[in-house]
DNA sequence: ACCTGAACACCGTTCAAGT
DNA sequence: ACCTGAACACCGTTCAAGT
C-alpha cells in the first residue's frame, strides 16, 4: 500500500513507513508483525527479509522519529540551546502516537536514541563542562524527557478510554508543556551551579 | 509452592509472592500468566479469580516493590531527605530483577508508584515550596529515577547476554551509583534556585 | 532478492461447569 | 470461594520452497 498498489515486492523503507503509519493510527500494542504484514499485503515471514526481528524494526522507527526533531537556532546561550533541544525532542516524540515509548524501549540497548543523547551532550559541552559531566547531564535530561513524554502519551491514551485513576486524571488537567519546561529548568539550573573546567 | 505444598487453593498473596519470585528469577518477559499458573500448579484461568487481569497483578507487584524502600532518617535537611528518598527508591527497584520496568509501566495509569510520588512530594514540600512546585519536582525526580534504573537494569540484562551495542557497554562500565547521584543533585540544585513561598 | 505456505511454540482472557 | 477444561483470538519467528 505504501508504494506498490497491487504488485508485490517491497523495500525496507516501505516496511518502516507502513509500520510508522500503523503506530500513529493504532498505537504500539497494535503494531504487530502480522498486522504489518497484512497492511503490506504480504505473509508475516516476508518481513524477516527486511528486518532480522521486531526489535530492529522498532529501533529503525525510533531513529526516524527522533530524526524529525527541529534544530535549535544558532547563536543561543548554551542553556537556551539545551531548552530548545528538549522542546524539539518533545515535539518530535509527540508527533507519533506512542513515540516516546518506542524511543524509550529502544534506548536501553544503545540502538536508538543515540542522536538525542549526542545533541544534549553537545549542547551541555558548549557550556564549558567536562565530558563526563556533559554525558551524565545529557542522560539525566534524556531520562526526564522520555519519562515525561511517555507518561503524557499514556495519559492521552487512557484518558480517551476513560480508564484513568483519579490522581492521574487530575494531573492530566494541568498544562503538560509547562510542567515539562519546569523539569528541564531544574536540570539546567542545577547544571549552572556545577563548577566548570573552563569558562 | 508458596504456601500449599500439594493441596489446592491459593490466596491472592500467594499469587503475588510467586509472581515476584518468577520476576526476580527469570525477569519480566518470562512472567506470563501461564508460567505463573504452572508455578502455582493451577490452570491459567484460576488466576483470574485473584486478579481481574495481568495489569492489575503488575500494579500489585509494583506496590510491593516500592513498599520496601527504606525510610530516610528524620532530622535531615529537606535536600538530604530528597537525596535519601531517591537512593532508597533506587535500592528498592534494584532489589528485584526488572523492578524499575514494572513500576514504570504501572506508573502511567496512576495505579502503582503513588507512594514514591507522595514521598518525594512531601520531602520537597518540607523545603518550603508551594504544592504545584513540589508536585512537579516530585514527578521530575520520579521520571529520572525510573528512567535511570530501568536503563541500569536493562544494561545488566543485555550485558549478561553479550548483546550490547558498544556505546551502551562503555557507559555500563562507569559507576552507576555516582551517575545516579549526579542526576539527583542536578534536580535538587535546580530546586534550590527556585523562589520559595515561605522560608 | 523477495516472497509463500506451513508450522512451532507460545500468549492473555473468557466461560460453563465442578466442589 | 476457588478451581478445571476447553476454547477463542491472537503472538514472534523459522524454514523449506518457489520466482
mmCIF file with all atom_site columns, N, CA and C (backbone and C1' of nucleotides) in Angstrom, chain B residues 9-10 34 42-43 45-46 49-50, chain D residues 1-9:
data_model
loop_
_atom_site.group_PDB
_atom_site.id
_atom_site.type_symbol
_atom_site.label_atom_id
_atom_site.label_alt_id
_atom_site.label_comp_id
_atom_site.label_asym_id
_atom_site.label_entity_id
_atom_site.label_seq_id
_atom_site.pdbx_PDB_ins_code
_atom_site.Cartn_x
_atom_site.Cartn_y
_atom_site.Cartn_z
_atom_site.occupancy
_atom_site.B_iso_or_equiv
_atom_site.pdbx_formal_charge
_atom_site.auth_seq_id
_atom_site.auth_comp_id
_atom_site.auth_asym_id
_atom_site.auth_atom_id
_atom_site.pdbx_PDB_model_num
ATOM 1  N N     . UNK B 1 9  ? -5.945  -24.605 46.309 1.00 0.00 ? 9  UNK B N     1
ATOM 2  C CA    . UNK B 1 9  ? -6.372  -23.398 46.979 1.00 0.00 ? 9  UNK B CA    1
ATOM 3  C C     . UNK B 1 9  ? -5.279  -22.405 47.350 1.00 0.00 ? 9  UNK B C     1
ATOM 4  N N     . UNK B 1 10 ? -5.219  -21.311 46.622 1.00 0.00 ? 10 UNK B N     1
ATOM 5  C CA    . UNK B 1 10 ? -4.236  -20.283 46.942 1.00 0.00 ? 10 UNK B CA    1
ATOM 6  C C     . UNK B 1 10 ? -4.932  -18.975 47.267 1.00 0.00 ? 10 UNK B C     1
ATOM 7  N N     . UNK B 1 34 ? 0.508   -17.833 32.221 1.00 0.00 ? 34 UNK B N     1
ATOM 8  C CA    . UNK B 1 34 ? 0.574   -19.289 32.084 1.00 0.00 ? 34 UNK B CA    1
ATOM 9  C C     . UNK B 1 34 ? 1.728   -19.886 32.890 1.00 0.00 ? 34 UNK B C     1
ATOM 10 N N     . UNK B 1 42 ? -1.654  -24.793 38.928 1.00 0.00 ? 42 UNK B N     1
ATOM 11 C CA    . UNK B 1 42 ? -3.041  -24.422 38.753 1.00 0.00 ? 42 UNK B CA    1
ATOM 12 C C     . UNK B 1 42 ? -3.293  -24.095 37.280 1.00 0.00 ? 42 UNK B C     1
ATOM 13 N N     . UNK B 1 43 ? -4.527  -24.115 36.836 1.00 0.00 ? 43 UNK B N     1
ATOM 14 C CA    . UNK B 1 43 ? -4.834  -23.725 35.464 1.00 0.00 ? 43 UNK B CA    1
ATOM 15 C C     . UNK B 1 43 ? -4.736  -22.195 35.329 1.00 0.00 ? 43 UNK B C     1
ATOM 16 N N     . UNK B 1 45 ? -6.626  -20.045 34.059 1.00 0.00 ? 45 UNK B N     1
ATOM 17 C CA    . UNK B 1 45 ? -7.898  -19.366 34.345 1.00 0.00 ? 45 UNK B CA    1
ATOM 18 C C     . UNK B 1 45 ? -8.129  -19.139 35.835 1.00 0.00 ? 45 UNK B C     1
ATOM 19 N N     . UNK B 1 46 ? -7.474  -19.949 36.661 1.00 0.00 ? 46 UNK B N     1
ATOM 20 C CA    . UNK B 1 46 ? -7.653  -19.812 38.114 1.00 0.00 ? 46 UNK B CA    1
ATOM 21 C C     . UNK B 1 46 ? -7.112  -18.472 38.623 1.00 0.00 ? 46 UNK B C     1
ATOM 22 N N     . UNK B 1 49 ? -9.375  -15.441 39.280 1.00 0.00 ? 49 UNK B N     1
ATOM 23 C CA    . UNK B 1 49 ? -10.173 -15.341 40.489 1.00 0.00 ? 49 UNK B CA    1
ATOM 24 C C     . UNK B 1 49 ? -9.519  -14.341 41.452 1.00 0.00 ? 49 UNK B C     1
ATOM 25 N N     . UNK B 1 50 ? -8.182  -14.234 41.376 1.00 0.00 ? 50 UNK B N     1
ATOM 26 C CA    . UNK B 1 50 ? -7.439  -13.387 42.309 1.00 0.00 ? 50 UNK B CA    1
ATOM 27 C C     . UNK B 1 50 ? -7.161  -11.987 41.756 1.00 0.00 ? 50 UNK B C     1
ATOM 28 P P     . DA  D 2 1  ? -17.910 -15.970 47.866 1.00 0.00 ? 1  DA  D P     1
ATOM 29 O "O5'" . DA  D 2 1  ? -16.425 -16.535 47.914 1.00 0.00 ? 1  DA  D "O5'" 1
ATOM 30 C "C5'" . DA  D 2 1  ? -15.733 -16.658 49.130 1.00 0.00 ? 1  DA  D "C5'" 1
ATOM 31 C "C4'" . DA  D 2 1  ? -14.674 -17.731 48.980 1.00 0.00 ? 1  DA  D "C4'" 1
ATOM 32 C "C3'" . DA  D 2 1  ? -13.534 -17.343 48.051 1.00 0.00 ? 1  DA  D "C3'" 1
ATOM 33 O "O3'" . DA  D 2 1  ? -12.334 -17.869 48.606 1.00 0.00 ? 1  DA  D "O3'" 1
ATOM 34 C "C1'" . DA  D 2 1  ? -14.627 -19.245 47.182 1.00 0.00 ? 1  DA  D "C1'" 1
ATOM 35 P P     . DC  D 2 2  ? -10.901 -17.557 47.948 1.00 0.00 ? 2  DC  D P     1
ATOM 36 O "O5'" . DC  D 2 2  ? -10.772 -18.735 46.891 1.00 0.00 ? 2  DC  D "O5'" 1
ATOM 37 C "C5'" . DC  D 2 2  ? -10.339 -20.019 47.351 1.00 0.00 ? 2  DC  D "C5'" 1
ATOM 38 C "C4'" . DC  D 2 2  ? -10.371 -20.990 46.206 1.00 0.00 ? 2  DC  D "C4'" 1
ATOM 39 C "C3'" . DC  D 2 2  ? -9.417  -20.667 45.056 1.00 0.00 ? 2  DC  D "C3'" 1
ATOM 40 O "O3'" . DC  D 2 2  ? -8.393  -21.640 45.053 1.00 0.00 ? 2  DC  D "O3'" 1
ATOM 41 C "C1'" . DC  D 2 2  ? -11.540 -21.394 44.287 1.00 0.00 ? 2  DC  D "C1'" 1
ATOM 42 P P     . DC  D 2 3  ? -7.234  -21.619 43.969 1.00 0.00 ? 3  DC  D P     1
ATOM 43 O "O5'" . DC  D 2 3  ? -7.851  -22.536 42.822 1.00 0.00 ? 3  DC  D "O5'" 1
ATOM 44 C "C5'" . DC  D 2 3  ? -8.048  -23.930 43.085 1.00 0.00 ? 3  DC  D "C5'" 1
ATOM 45 C "C4'" . DC  D 2 3  ? -8.891  -24.543 42.004 1.00 0.00 ? 3  DC  D "C4'" 1
ATOM 46 C "C3'" . DC  D 2 3  ? -8.290  -24.526 40.611 1.00 0.00 ? 3  DC  D "C3'" 1
ATOM 47 O "O3'" . DC  D 2 3  ? -7.562  -25.741 40.392 1.00 0.00 ? 3  DC  D "O3'" 1
ATOM 48 C "C1'" . DC  D 2 3  ? -10.667 -24.185 40.625 1.00 0.00 ? 3  DC  D "C1'" 1
ATOM 49 P P     . DT  D 2 4  ? -6.954  -26.026 38.914 1.00 0.00 ? 4  DT  D P     1
ATOM 50 O "O5'" . DT  D 2 4  ? -8.164  -26.703 38.136 1.00 0.00 ? 4  DT  D "O5'" 1
ATOM 51 C "C5'" . DT  D 2 4  ? -8.769  -27.885 38.629 1.00 0.00 ? 4  DT  D "C5'" 1
ATOM 52 C "C4'" . DT  D 2 4  ? -9.696  -28.482 37.581 1.00 0.00 ? 4  DT  D "C4'" 1
ATOM 53 C "C3'" . DT  D 2 4  ? -9.037  -28.788 36.230 1.00 0.00 ? 4  DT  D "C3'" 1
ATOM 54 O "O3'" . DT  D 2 4  ? -9.526  -30.039 35.773 1.00 0.00 ? 4  DT  D "O3'" 1
ATOM 55 C "C1'" . DT  D 2 4  ? -10.831 -27.272 35.917 1.00 0.00 ? 4  DT  D "C1'" 1
ATOM 56 P P     . DG  D 2 5  ? -8.704  -30.861 34.652 1.00 0.00 ? 5  DG  D P     1
ATOM 57 O "O5'" . DG  D 2 5  ? -9.523  -30.481 33.340 1.00 0.00 ? 5  DG  D "O5'" 1
ATOM 58 C "C5'" . DG  D 2 5  ? -10.906 -30.154 33.465 1.00 0.00 ? 5  DG  D "C5'" 1
ATOM 59 C "C4'" . DG  D 2 5  ? -11.527 -29.985 32.085 1.00 0.00 ? 5  DG  D "C4'" 1
ATOM 60 C "C3'" . DG  D 2 5  ? -10.596 -30.234 30.904 1.00 0.00 ? 5  DG  D "C3'" 1
ATOM 61 O "O3'" . DG  D 2 5  ? -11.377 -30.773 29.852 1.00 0.00 ? 5  DG  D "O3'" 1
ATOM 62 C "C1'" . DG  D 2 5  ? -11.236 -27.946 30.932 1.00 0.00 ? 5  DG  D "C1'" 1
ATOM 63 P P     . DA  D 2 6  ? -10.702 -31.232 28.474 1.00 0.00 ? 6  DA  D P     1
ATOM 64 O "O5'" . DA  D 2 6  ? -11.207 -30.070 27.492 1.00 0.00 ? 6  DA  D "O5'" 1
ATOM 65 C "C5'" . DA  D 2 6  ? -12.542 -29.589 27.638 1.00 0.00 ? 6  DA  D "C5'" 1
ATOM 66 C "C4'" . DA  D 2 6  ? -12.731 -28.302 26.847 1.00 0.00 ? 6  DA  D "C4'" 1
ATOM 67 C "C3'" . DA  D 2 6  ? -11.885 -28.222 25.566 1.00 0.00 ? 6  DA  D "C3'" 1
ATOM 68 O "O3'" . DA  D 2 6  ? -12.744 -27.941 24.493 1.00 0.00 ? 6  DA  D "O3'" 1
ATOM 69 C "C1'" . DA  D 2 6  ? -11.717 -26.216 26.813 1.00 0.00 ? 6  DA  D "C1'" 1
ATOM 70 P P     . DA  D 2 7  ? -12.242 -28.045 22.942 1.00 0.00 ? 7  DA  D P     1
ATOM 71 O "O5'" . DA  D 2 7  ? -12.381 -26.531 22.455 1.00 0.00 ? 7  DA  D "O5'" 1
ATOM 72 C "C5'" . DA  D 2 7  ? -13.583 -25.837 22.766 1.00 0.00 ? 7  DA  D "C5'" 1
ATOM 73 C "C4'" . DA  D 2 7  ? -13.300 -24.370 22.945 1.00 0.00 ? 7  DA  D "C4'" 1
ATOM 74 C "C3'" . DA  D 2 7  ? -12.719 -23.664 21.710 1.00 0.00 ? 7  DA  D "C3'" 1
ATOM 75 O "O3'" . DA  D 2 7  ? -13.773 -22.965 21.064 1.00 0.00 ? 7  DA  D "O3'" 1
ATOM 76 C "C1'" . DA  D 2 7  ? -11.806 -22.853 23.792 1.00 0.00 ? 7  DA  D "C1'" 1
ATOM 77 P P     . DC  D 2 8  ? -13.507 -22.344 19.587 1.00 0.00 ? 8  DC  D P     1
ATOM 78 O "O5'" . DC  D 2 8  ? -13.064 -20.845 19.893 1.00 0.00 ? 8  DC  D "O5'" 1
ATOM 79 C "C5'" . DC  D 2 8  ? -13.891 -20.020 20.708 1.00 0.00 ? 8  DC  D "C5'" 1
ATOM 80 C "C4'" . DC  D 2 8  ? -13.262 -18.632 20.821 1.00 0.00 ? 8  DC  D "C4'" 1
ATOM 81 C "C3'" . DC  D 2 8  ? -12.626 -18.154 19.516 1.00 0.00 ? 8  DC  D "C3'" 1
ATOM 82 O "O3'" . DC  D 2 8  ? -13.038 -16.829 19.245 1.00 0.00 ? 8  DC  D "O3'" 1
ATOM 83 C "C1'" . DC  D 2 8  ? -11.049 -18.049 21.283 1.00 0.00 ? 8  DC  D "C1'" 1
ATOM 84 P P     . DA  D 2 9  ? -12.991 -16.309 17.697 1.00 0.00 ? 9  DA  D P     1
ATOM 85 O "O5'" . DA  D 2 9  ? -11.829 -15.225 17.770 1.00 0.00 ? 9  DA  D "O5'" 1
ATOM 86 C "C5'" . DA  D 2 9  ? -11.743 -14.360 18.908 1.00 0.00 ? 9  DA  D "C5'" 1
ATOM 87 C "C4'" . DA  D 2 9  ? -10.304 -13.913 19.082 1.00 0.00 ? 9  DA  D "C4'" 1
ATOM 88 C "C3'" . DA  D 2 9  ? -9.563  -13.657 17.747 1.00 0.00 ? 9  DA  D "C3'" 1
ATOM 89 O "O3'" . DA  D 2 9  ? -8.853  -12.435 17.842 1.00 0.00 ? 9  DA  D "O3'" 1
ATOM 90 C "C1'" . DA  D 2 9  ? -8.286  -14.993 19.127 1.00 0.00 ? 9  DA  D "C1'" 1
#
